């Protein structure tokens, strides 16, 4: 046995080795090692740019998915009235700020007119519908933005009429890809558009014949590239330029090492023989080739065929036994995974059936029919009274009362029982959801009927005003006239916002209006609303007196407070033919008071108590020529109450002016 040991064979092989095969082996090993090292280095760089490619495409597709989600937002329904709604504008700015988008967002109506955008230069511009319908346009120069962009556009559908009412656009700047580039002393990573010859990041030399992937050398640099080859980004490449001297510096050390090994080996090999070298190399190579084959193909049925009684033979036998164990374990795991997948798929199907059920009875029917085989239960049925055996899951709702009964013919674990009860809780929750959904649908239909009846009567004349103001802005050349028309349009759009709130009167009564508090300057608020009503005041020849206030900061709902003040100011202008309108602001005992005073037609003392009633207009001979819904002051009162304050009206009588005052907490 001593002469059969691997140690003896190794010693004999070295003693019988010759000088020439050793030198040849050293040379081949060095060349193969050098080639393998170079290939490994290149493969590593390929892996790096492959990772970058996946990251770029993932982020780009995520952006497209988010754009699809934004296009379905209900706020965009305001496109129906060609309304550059502040909500749409604010919605776009919020998206851009939170998502930190490198580009501009815009909303266009179905004719291609841009009605809202994060870039004011785009407002009022017209885009060809063909350009919008082509939902993606690769790198090109935008005439509107006067720069290179990629364009994504998605149709916007009305949530009520289920038709296309416009488009949501994203003009994406190439700088979006800059975060995927880098530059260092020995390497540069950049993105390149072959069609436009455009670089994102540092420019590097490029060959004309770029394939889907590969590499090329230019001077002291090696450039590795890979095409993105996506349904959107078809002409883009990721390039990685590397300094060859730095990259392959390890080869110099490797060469010195091999020279030292070769020199030492030559001295040793001169004393050895090559008689048993082939006998040692062959079984090891068989083991190596078999291991390499299995690692590449995952074929564990492969076996090592070595007829030897030494340590290599023992190793080969152990290796074959290990392969048999691995193959058996993998087959068992595959069967278990197949069964788990079947059960998981079945569970998903049952849950889908439950979640798509239209009635509470249908949910119970699905549960009792589909879960028996899945849960390995003798029988599942719905009973009115609790059974003495099995598991009883109570069902308590307005429409259904009873128990889901699991009739078991076997003992179950605590985890199984908990699972059964979890299913029961899920069924109860979904039945409750169906009941709430049915109630909500009934309420929604009533509310929708009210909104539909009011919408046409209120929106049509206001849209005409807004449209005429937009026409004046395009037709006029005088800056003052354009500015005036713009003020009319802004005021009209705010009135449209107010009409939307009036149409949501039922929502206010139901307590669904939410107060969104934030801190802001009172002076900024007064300046904004005075600018909006100034054209109306000038038109009637009135004087607007503003308060002399410091920059007081309050914390309340900016939109609701602004709407109340605009409502009071609009009424003051409406009912005042000459004189002035005054806004007053003061602070007292932790509260801030706002007053709107006019020299208009006034109110009789007996009518003051009727001012804030719903749908009420006063019987005043001076007021007959003024028409309205009678909801303005009622809504203002409710808004003030939501903000935690109260509103009052004062007048000395008809023809003696009116004062409205309210307070809210600081």
XYZ file of C-alpha atoms in Angstrom, residues 110-585:
476
model
C -57.265 66.369 -26.121
C -56.509 69.019 -28.794
C -52.883 69.263 -27.693
C -53.108 72.616 -25.881
C -50.863 72.707 -22.804
C -52.987 73.891 -19.875
C -50.568 73.216 -16.998
C -46.809 72.797 -16.721
C -43.874 73.056 -14.351
C -42.303 75.341 -16.984
C -44.381 78.492 -17.473
C -43.009 78.868 -21.013
C -45.086 75.874 -22.086
C -48.440 77.247 -20.874
C -50.820 77.925 -23.767
C -48.522 76.202 -26.276
C -49.970 73.654 -28.703
C -48.478 70.258 -29.442
C -49.447 67.980 -32.317
C -51.724 65.185 -31.187
C -49.633 62.719 -33.228
C -46.659 63.655 -31.063
C -48.720 63.023 -27.918
C -50.213 59.723 -29.126
C -46.691 58.433 -29.771
C -46.209 57.865 -26.045
C -42.377 57.720 -26.217
C -39.936 59.764 -28.266
C -36.227 59.065 -27.878
C -33.607 61.789 -27.618
C -34.565 64.772 -29.771
C -34.424 68.562 -29.660
C -37.645 70.058 -28.350
C -38.718 73.237 -30.133
C -40.712 74.270 -27.075
C -37.889 73.867 -24.551
C -35.054 74.518 -27.052
C -32.948 71.660 -25.726
C -32.475 67.902 -26.011
C -35.128 65.842 -24.225
C -36.765 62.406 -24.125
C -40.544 62.564 -24.175
C -43.004 60.291 -22.351
C -46.739 60.911 -22.750
C -49.755 59.059 -21.437
C -53.453 59.619 -22.095
C -55.635 60.914 -19.281
C -59.114 59.407 -19.029
C -62.117 60.963 -17.312
C -63.099 59.051 -14.187
C -66.771 59.825 -14.884
C -67.203 59.669 -18.664
C -64.526 57.035 -19.292
C -63.094 58.806 -22.307
C -59.748 60.353 -23.140
C -59.699 63.989 -22.072
C -56.045 64.881 -22.399
C -52.440 63.869 -21.917
C -49.815 63.853 -19.170
C -46.345 64.626 -20.577
C -42.843 64.304 -19.203
C -40.022 66.088 -21.028
C -37.071 64.191 -19.518
C -33.669 65.864 -19.673
C -30.687 63.637 -20.534
C -29.246 64.728 -17.160
C -31.620 62.097 -15.717
C -28.933 59.534 -16.651
C -26.003 61.520 -15.206
C -26.254 59.809 -11.823
C -25.251 56.556 -13.566
C -21.932 58.017 -14.786
C -18.672 58.557 -12.991
C -15.095 59.557 -13.694
C -11.849 58.717 -11.907
C -8.151 58.687 -12.647
C -8.171 55.236 -14.246
C -11.775 54.787 -15.416
C -14.610 56.750 -16.998
C -18.235 55.594 -17.221
C -20.622 57.368 -19.601
C -23.893 56.904 -21.567
C -23.924 57.436 -25.326
C -26.742 57.892 -27.857
C -25.432 56.508 -31.117
C -28.133 58.055 -33.325
C -27.524 61.606 -32.045
C -23.848 61.202 -31.143
C -24.778 62.522 -27.692
C -22.896 61.799 -24.454
C -24.238 61.924 -20.891
C -21.085 62.380 -18.817
C -17.533 62.672 -20.176
C -16.993 62.268 -23.919
C -14.630 59.458 -24.950
C -13.415 58.197 -28.357
C -15.955 55.879 -30.055
C -15.614 53.445 -32.966
C -18.261 53.464 -35.703
C -19.108 49.758 -35.666
C -20.645 49.354 -32.198
C -22.399 46.016 -31.733
C -24.814 45.055 -28.963
C -21.812 44.543 -26.660
C -18.049 44.231 -26.867
C -14.845 46.140 -26.279
C -12.188 47.999 -28.249
C -8.776 49.518 -27.567
C -7.809 53.129 -28.221
C -4.256 54.113 -27.291
C -3.653 53.342 -23.613
C -7.360 52.767 -22.973
C -9.673 49.770 -23.144
C -13.364 50.625 -23.642
C -16.037 48.069 -22.775
C -19.585 48.778 -23.954
C -23.073 47.284 -23.795
C -26.219 48.389 -25.596
C -29.284 49.100 -23.417
C -31.450 47.481 -26.148
C -34.750 48.340 -24.465
C -38.174 48.921 -26.041
C -37.680 52.610 -25.229
C -33.934 53.254 -25.072
C -32.960 51.520 -28.319
C -30.023 53.687 -29.403
C -28.270 54.060 -26.015
C -25.015 52.464 -24.897
C -23.240 52.236 -21.547
C -19.481 52.656 -22.004
C -16.686 52.016 -19.511
C -13.220 53.334 -20.445
C -10.310 51.825 -18.452
C -6.604 52.645 -18.289
C -4.839 49.505 -19.538
C -1.641 50.207 -17.636
C -3.486 50.375 -14.337
C -5.849 47.544 -15.275
C -3.187 45.010 -16.218
C -0.459 46.063 -13.768
C -1.004 42.790 -11.919
C 0.337 40.965 -14.991
C 3.786 42.423 -14.360
C 3.806 40.981 -10.853
C 2.452 37.714 -12.202
C 5.235 37.522 -14.791
C 7.938 38.045 -12.137
C 6.322 35.386 -9.985
C 6.217 32.864 -12.832
C 9.825 33.561 -13.736
C 10.832 32.851 -10.136
C 8.733 29.690 -10.057
C 10.171 28.560 -13.393
C 13.738 29.163 -12.270
C 13.169 27.236 -9.036
C 11.349 24.485 -10.904
C 14.122 24.096 -13.442
C 16.585 23.459 -10.644
C 14.267 20.898 -9.013
C 13.093 19.216 -12.248
C 16.620 18.497 -13.313
C 16.653 16.061 -10.344
C 13.248 14.467 -11.063
C 11.621 12.071 -13.529
C 8.416 12.250 -15.599
C 7.613 8.513 -15.509
C 4.446 8.732 -13.344
C 3.377 12.325 -14.240
C 0.652 11.217 -16.650
C -0.718 8.750 -14.082
C -1.104 11.559 -11.559
C -2.496 14.226 -13.906
C -5.151 12.100 -15.607
C -7.401 11.276 -12.602
C -7.095 14.825 -11.258
C -8.075 16.223 -14.668
C -11.047 13.867 -14.791
C -12.191 15.157 -11.414
C -11.626 18.766 -12.496
C -13.438 18.349 -15.835
C -16.368 16.615 -14.126
C -16.642 19.332 -11.484
C -16.435 22.030 -14.179
C -19.101 20.275 -16.286
C -21.487 19.985 -13.314
C -20.987 23.626 -12.273
C -21.904 24.775 -15.790
C -24.749 22.377 -16.671
C -26.111 21.513 -13.164
C -26.309 17.895 -14.366
C -25.756 15.905 -11.152
C -26.263 12.591 -12.943
C -22.671 12.816 -14.206
C -20.217 10.410 -12.507
C -16.419 10.235 -12.295
C -14.945 7.121 -13.931
C -11.584 6.477 -12.244
C -10.376 2.913 -11.787
C -7.786 3.419 -9.110
C -7.196 1.989 -5.628
C -5.139 4.898 -4.270
C -6.275 8.108 -2.573
C -7.522 9.507 -5.937
C -9.771 6.467 -6.302
C -11.113 6.922 -2.768
C -11.685 10.623 -3.516
C -13.495 9.768 -6.788
C -15.753 7.282 -4.974
C -16.592 9.861 -2.276
C -17.191 12.447 -4.991
C -19.648 10.127 -6.788
C -21.473 9.399 -3.501
C -21.777 13.117 -2.854
C -23.253 13.651 -6.342
C -25.823 10.909 -5.705
C -26.894 12.530 -2.425
C -27.139 15.962 -4.058
C -29.174 14.597 -6.972
C -31.588 12.844 -4.596
C -31.973 15.957 -2.429
C -32.612 18.184 -5.450
C -35.301 15.841 -6.787
C -37.027 15.883 -3.378
C -36.819 19.680 -3.156
C -38.207 20.018 -6.683
C -41.229 17.861 -5.787
C -41.847 19.838 -2.600
C -41.553 23.143 -4.441
C -43.988 21.946 -7.096
C -46.531 21.045 -4.408
C -46.018 24.336 -2.575
C -46.457 26.236 -5.830
C -49.668 24.346 -6.546
C -51.081 25.154 -3.103
C -49.998 28.793 -3.310
C -51.542 29.169 -6.769
C -54.783 27.612 -5.534
C -54.861 29.947 -2.515
C -54.350 32.975 -4.758
C -57.177 31.792 -7.022
C -59.538 31.419 -4.033
C -58.625 34.852 -2.660
C -59.178 36.370 -6.121
C -62.587 34.705 -6.317
C -63.512 36.095 -2.882
C -62.308 39.618 -3.680
C -64.258 39.669 -6.955
C -67.507 38.477 -5.385
C -70.470 40.841 -5.791
C -72.489 39.819 -2.748
C -72.061 38.546 0.804
C -73.827 35.261 -0.039
C -71.460 34.683 -2.945
C -68.467 35.052 -0.576
C -69.898 32.366 1.730
C -70.595 30.120 -1.274
C -67.013 30.403 -2.554
C -65.549 29.671 0.884
C -67.652 26.566 1.504
C -67.064 25.232 -2.011
C -63.398 25.945 -2.720
C -61.602 25.549 0.639
C -62.468 21.894 1.396
C -59.843 20.306 -0.891
C -57.304 23.024 -0.252
C -57.419 22.731 3.550
C -57.895 18.918 3.609
C -61.122 19.359 5.570
C -63.944 16.808 5.591
C -66.595 19.460 5.022
C -67.053 23.244 5.192
C -70.561 24.661 5.406
C -72.430 27.723 6.681
C -74.749 27.082 9.639
C -77.047 29.329 11.669
C -76.212 27.811 15.085
C -72.797 26.905 16.502
C -71.885 23.189 16.129
C -70.448 21.077 18.953
C -67.537 19.691 16.911
C -64.932 21.100 14.563
C -64.125 24.798 14.363
C -66.837 27.455 14.240
C -65.997 30.882 12.822
C -68.747 33.441 13.636
C -69.979 35.684 10.820
C -71.734 38.822 12.049
C -72.906 41.462 9.612
C -76.048 43.406 8.792
C -77.048 40.955 6.073
C -75.599 37.613 7.257
C -75.432 36.026 10.719
C -74.212 32.515 11.437
C -71.063 30.361 11.531
C -68.602 28.952 8.995
C -68.152 25.388 10.250
C -64.973 23.371 9.539
C -65.882 19.686 10.051
C -62.531 17.998 10.863
C -61.826 14.271 10.820
C -58.320 14.628 12.235
C -56.387 16.360 14.980
C -54.967 19.741 14.032
C -52.080 21.781 15.339
C -52.369 25.158 17.022
C -50.920 26.795 13.887
C -53.590 25.157 11.665
C -56.378 26.332 13.958
C -54.940 29.839 13.924
C -54.831 29.643 10.111
C -58.516 28.605 9.957
C -59.505 31.494 12.219
C -57.433 33.903 10.119
C -59.429 32.813 7.073
C -62.626 33.456 9.047
C -61.459 36.963 9.979
C -60.611 37.669 6.348
C -64.122 36.563 5.277
C -65.741 38.771 7.932
C -63.645 41.749 6.894
C -64.502 41.320 3.228
C -68.232 40.934 3.951
C -68.052 44.163 5.974
C -66.202 45.772 3.084
C -68.917 44.730 0.639
C -71.615 46.179 2.869
C -69.730 49.448 3.283
C -69.094 49.515 -0.463
C -72.774 49.116 -1.254
C -73.671 51.927 1.156
C -70.928 54.149 -0.234
C -72.074 53.500 -3.801
C -75.629 54.566 -2.938
C -74.385 57.774 -1.316
C -72.029 58.416 -4.219
C -74.818 58.070 -6.768
C -76.952 60.648 -4.920
C -74.036 63.038 -4.656
C -73.100 62.546 -8.323
C -76.660 63.394 -9.380
C -76.491 66.680 -7.467
C -73.096 67.598 -8.924
C -74.183 66.731 -12.476
C -77.283 68.958 -12.235
C -75.324 71.936 -10.913
C -72.142 71.615 -12.958
C -73.494 72.714 -16.346
C -75.381 75.777 -15.091
C -72.395 77.137 -13.163
C -69.435 76.175 -15.278
C -70.668 77.226 -18.744
C -70.725 81.027 -18.242
C -67.519 80.993 -16.232
C -65.731 79.000 -18.935
C -66.816 81.658 -21.432
C -65.223 84.348 -19.246
C -62.006 82.373 -18.911
C -61.963 81.628 -22.641
C -62.480 85.302 -23.515
C -59.689 86.308 -21.105
C -57.379 83.812 -22.781
C -58.373 85.176 -26.180
C -57.563 88.739 -25.046
C -54.130 87.620 -23.895
C -53.407 86.215 -27.349
C -55.049 89.051 -29.304
C -53.777 92.087 -27.358
C -50.326 93.581 -27.851
C -50.476 96.188 -25.102
C -48.763 94.882 -21.938
C -51.279 96.545 -19.611
C -54.193 94.952 -21.457
C -52.507 91.572 -21.400
C -51.863 91.961 -17.684
C -55.498 92.886 -17.107
C -56.716 89.922 -19.145
C -54.404 87.663 -17.169
C -55.878 88.991 -13.915
C -59.371 88.263 -15.263
C -58.340 84.751 -16.131
C -56.754 84.150 -12.695
C -59.849 85.487 -10.949
C -62.083 83.367 -13.179
C -60.118 80.257 -12.404
C -60.328 80.954 -8.703
C -64.080 81.387 -9.087
C -64.143 78.018 -10.799
C -62.382 76.563 -7.745
C -65.029 78.182 -5.564
C -67.805 76.739 -7.731
C -66.283 73.312 -7.274
C -66.453 73.836 -3.528
C -70.067 75.000 -3.816
C -70.886 71.906 -5.814
C -69.279 69.924 -3.022
C -71.697 71.438 -0.484
C -72.984 67.970 0.343
C -69.420 66.956 1.090
C -69.112 69.813 3.588
C -72.335 68.787 5.297
C -71.060 65.216 5.538
C -67.882 66.411 7.298
C -65.636 65.209 4.461
C -63.787 68.519 3.969
C -60.346 68.131 5.518
C -58.445 71.038 7.085
C -54.814 71.062 5.922
C -52.984 73.459 8.209
C -49.668 75.090 7.369
C -47.831 78.260 8.334
C -47.927 81.266 5.977
C -47.687 85.040 5.941
C -50.893 87.090 6.306
C -49.340 89.851 4.210
C -48.709 87.427 1.363
C -52.346 86.266 1.519
C -53.713 89.851 1.503
C -51.420 90.822 -1.398
C -52.551 87.831 -3.437
C -56.306 88.318 -2.995
C -56.068 92.106 -3.493
C -54.308 91.480 -6.811
C -57.083 89.124 -7.862
C -59.956 91.539 -7.096
C -58.174 94.737 -8.212
C -59.424 94.535 -11.845
C -63.058 94.256 -10.629
C -62.601 97.209 -8.260
C -60.997 99.381 -10.940
C -63.760 98.503 -13.378
C -66.390 99.881 -10.963
C -64.276 102.907 -10.014
C -63.987 101.886 -6.364
C -61.084 102.316 -3.948
C -59.475 99.368 -2.153
C -57.987 100.154 1.277
C -55.507 97.547 2.486
C -54.435 97.039 6.131
C -51.113 98.348 7.390
C -49.930 95.070 8.883
C -46.607 93.533 9.727
C -45.601 90.180 8.333
C -47.754 88.132 10.742
C -47.499 84.331 10.377
C -50.508 82.128 11.135
C -51.056 78.372 11.046
C -54.313 77.380 9.351
C -55.713 76.136 6.031
C -54.503 78.588 3.378
C -57.026 77.555 0.711
C -60.123 77.745 2.934
C -59.135 81.124 4.452
C -58.347 82.533 1.023
C -61.710 81.392 -0.345
C -63.613 82.998 2.543
C -61.834 86.344 2.051
C -62.331 86.254 -1.716
C -66.011 85.445 -1.230
C -66.501 88.415 1.125
C -64.521 90.758 -1.151
C -66.455 89.612 -4.226
C -69.756 90.291 -2.443
C -68.512 93.729 -1.348
C -67.566 94.662 -4.943
C -70.829 93.239 -6.237
C -73.044 95.281 -3.911
C -71.023 98.523 -3.929
C -71.475 101.089 -6.717
C -69.367 103.928 -5.284
C -67.041 104.630 -2.412
C -64.516 102.147 -1.063
C -63.891 98.621 0.134
C -61.628 98.166 3.138
C -59.789 95.122 4.476
C -58.773 95.220 8.135
C -56.651 92.733 10.117
